[in-house]
């Protein structure tokens, strides 16, 4: 056999993707697994494809043109891809290549029927399933027809959908090559698809089997509804038998046709329960071989099952490593921190090292194992209450797991209790001096870190940082700081509960906390209005800023200073960065570029403020909020005094209002302290990265982002002495994994079985068709929805309602210019909610899929008091 062009299927395996493509490599590997039967055949290699491409010089120019096309220009893609396909199909197969294929056919049976199947090199990878991107042809008979269909497979690398998929994935068309699998045709009684994990819930203990009569293409193409079997622990636990009216069968002379199934047979199951269980056992064997859940195409021929394809299920969220076989329940950290994007390894490892509880990584996200606290009745109620106040969907998801009764073990009462559920306030005086002292303590600690870290480098820096992380955790766990935070939150809950009970008023605390003092995050938004006040009267500066590319132009501040009034504008921006430049979107990931590192990020927000506000807006906004809160306080107290036992109720309420206004602003400060420290850690680590680049250990400083803190420590400790090629490969693998993690949706709750639970709002008090969420800031507002996923892309007008996936403190400069807020993630005490209340913005958070269900530009009504959104006609 000419191995350059043709390889026997049983001689290839997963290591030969570059030669036989993803499908061919997987089929070869499958054929080597004991007990797994794969129809025999051979692969036409990628070398044959390259030879064909070289035979048509005009393809070079067409591929160049394709690489320059905008991925959204569907017409251009359609035209160019069709031209490329016609060109490829028109290339005559060279004689020596045709002879190699014909010889392989003679060995397998020249006049037998074959399936001719595309097998691209970027197909069925662990991180990208290109299912359905290229073509398969069934029941092809005779050498001439087989050669023609091989040409069609080569051309199918350039179907419109395959080209678009690669364009969107940033995959260079020239790097993907096409092999072709030519396999003996199986003529099955039944066929279908087996998922070795539940593709909807992610549960790895559950397998699902879709089955129909005849050839499997009928199911794949949606021609018929399949029977669906669910299997757990070797037993069919659920099944839905469909009325299978049609099937696809093979014709004797080649090709396939649709047939009507006999009425008596239509509602018969395509497989017996015993066959389903046997198939799932085969699937588990295949899954064990590949080391991850599989999507398997199978067919049932007279004497047993044949496997015709297996690929990884790429949509499943990975499960954290536990190191044991016990049941575990994990809660997402990102949903609490308002940052559900994946983090790079340096980012998540440093968050793990500075967090107060153990955290487990999966899919670039962090999770906390709450099983012990759920298992103990003493700590369970407190945990559910605390998490429920943060995000009711997390509470509901946990209760769903608990209701099953068999997943979480019940332990004796040994766990610590959760925070009090809105009961007696923490034992701390209502004294503003407490907050002043806490802020000063944090400032002194950060100043010491800034002073000491400058003198450290090399391995000594990492030893110093490990000590600094302990100080970091000590400041975070300062009992007085925790008491101050809890005092503010408990006073909020008390006011909302009591004023609803006594006055029938929902969320009264939202108005009572307007313009609360010492809120570093709301001050940050108002301070950017002051920067706009400096810039607004300077026309040359405004014109210059309108031309700044916020991503590319890092030196614009130096250029700015050369303009009339530019030095004053630069000083205002620099002063803002001195106080807030350590912040950025997704700031819990240390690898994200800070505002100070990419100052152009804030230019669009500054320009919005210049356009949408009058001078002095910051002071006016704060004062208006303070007066509203004061008026609300007087109104509430006078209404309470008119009630039975009114004086006592008013006195208690007054004490709680003073308490909430003293402490609620401090809720935002510890995060500011964490991020201030993070920026100092990052600056020191980037200097180390620079030294590694100079020493030739890594090509780029940012490569260290793809190493964990511990791995980077080791590279610095060994001074880069080691296998540099292995280091480069590791960084490359991590970059690819990070790209793939972006496509995954992190669940709020995840079990060790892989089941992803999102929770549900169990409410019947909202209008039909409304989107339900958590009411976090009172009021109702109508306006234009602006669906914004990247803060730097914001282009807001007064009265707009911001709709986004999540907001961390870095988004608060946008809050001063909007009329309302909707987010997919969040709860009553997350940052977006706190700042929305500060600014008096009606807000609903935790709205599942809000950025997909609400279109940019639609008019919507946000019911911030009742927690739902109406999409208006």
GROMACS .gro file of N, CA, C and O in nm, residues 93-103 147:
model
   48
   93UNK      N    1  -0.800   1.361  -1.054
   93UNK     CA    2  -0.716   1.288  -0.958
   93UNK      C    3  -0.596   1.231  -1.035
   93UNK      O    4  -0.614   1.156  -1.132
   94UNK      N    5  -0.470   1.268  -0.993
   94UNK     CA    6  -0.352   1.219  -1.065
   94UNK      C    7  -0.350   1.066  -1.070
   94UNK      O    8  -0.398   0.999  -0.977
   95UNK      N    9  -0.289   1.010  -1.176
   95UNK     CA   10  -0.292   0.865  -1.200
   95UNK      C   11  -0.238   0.784  -1.084
   95UNK      O   12  -0.297   0.684  -1.043
   96UNK      N   13  -0.122   0.826  -1.028
   96UNK     CA   14  -0.060   0.745  -0.922
   96UNK      C   15  -0.146   0.745  -0.795
   96UNK      O   16  -0.158   0.645  -0.724
   97UNK      N   17  -0.213   0.858  -0.769
   97UNK     CA   18  -0.301   0.868  -0.653
   97UNK      C   19  -0.426   0.781  -0.676
   97UNK      O   20  -0.468   0.705  -0.587
   98UNK      N   21  -0.484   0.790  -0.795
   98UNK     CA   22  -0.602   0.709  -0.828
   98UNK      C   23  -0.568   0.560  -0.818
   98UNK      O   24  -0.648   0.479  -0.768
   99UNK      N   25  -0.445   0.523  -0.864
   99UNK     CA   26  -0.404   0.382  -0.861
   99UNK      C   27  -0.392   0.333  -0.717
   99UNK      O   28  -0.433   0.221  -0.683
  100UNK      N   29  -0.336   0.417  -0.628
  100UNK     CA   30  -0.320   0.379  -0.487
  100UNK      C   31  -0.457   0.353  -0.424
  100UNK      O   32  -0.477   0.257  -0.348
  101UNK      N   33  -0.555   0.439  -0.456
  101UNK     CA   34  -0.691   0.423  -0.401
  101UNK      C   35  -0.757   0.297  -0.458
  101UNK      O   36  -0.821   0.220  -0.385
  102UNK      N   37  -0.741   0.277  -0.588
  102UNK     CA   38  -0.803   0.160  -0.652
  102UNK      C   39  -0.747   0.029  -0.596
  102UNK      O   40  -0.821  -0.068  -0.575
  103UNK      N   41  -0.614   0.026  -0.571
  103UNK     CA   42  -0.552  -0.095  -0.513
  103UNK      C   43  -0.611  -0.122  -0.374
  103UNK      O   44  -0.639  -0.236  -0.339
  147UNK      N   45  -1.398   0.759  -0.632
  147UNK     CA   46  -1.304   0.869  -0.661
  147UNK      C   47  -1.379   1.002  -0.669
  147UNK      O   48  -1.334   1.105  -0.618
   0.00000   0.00000   0.00000
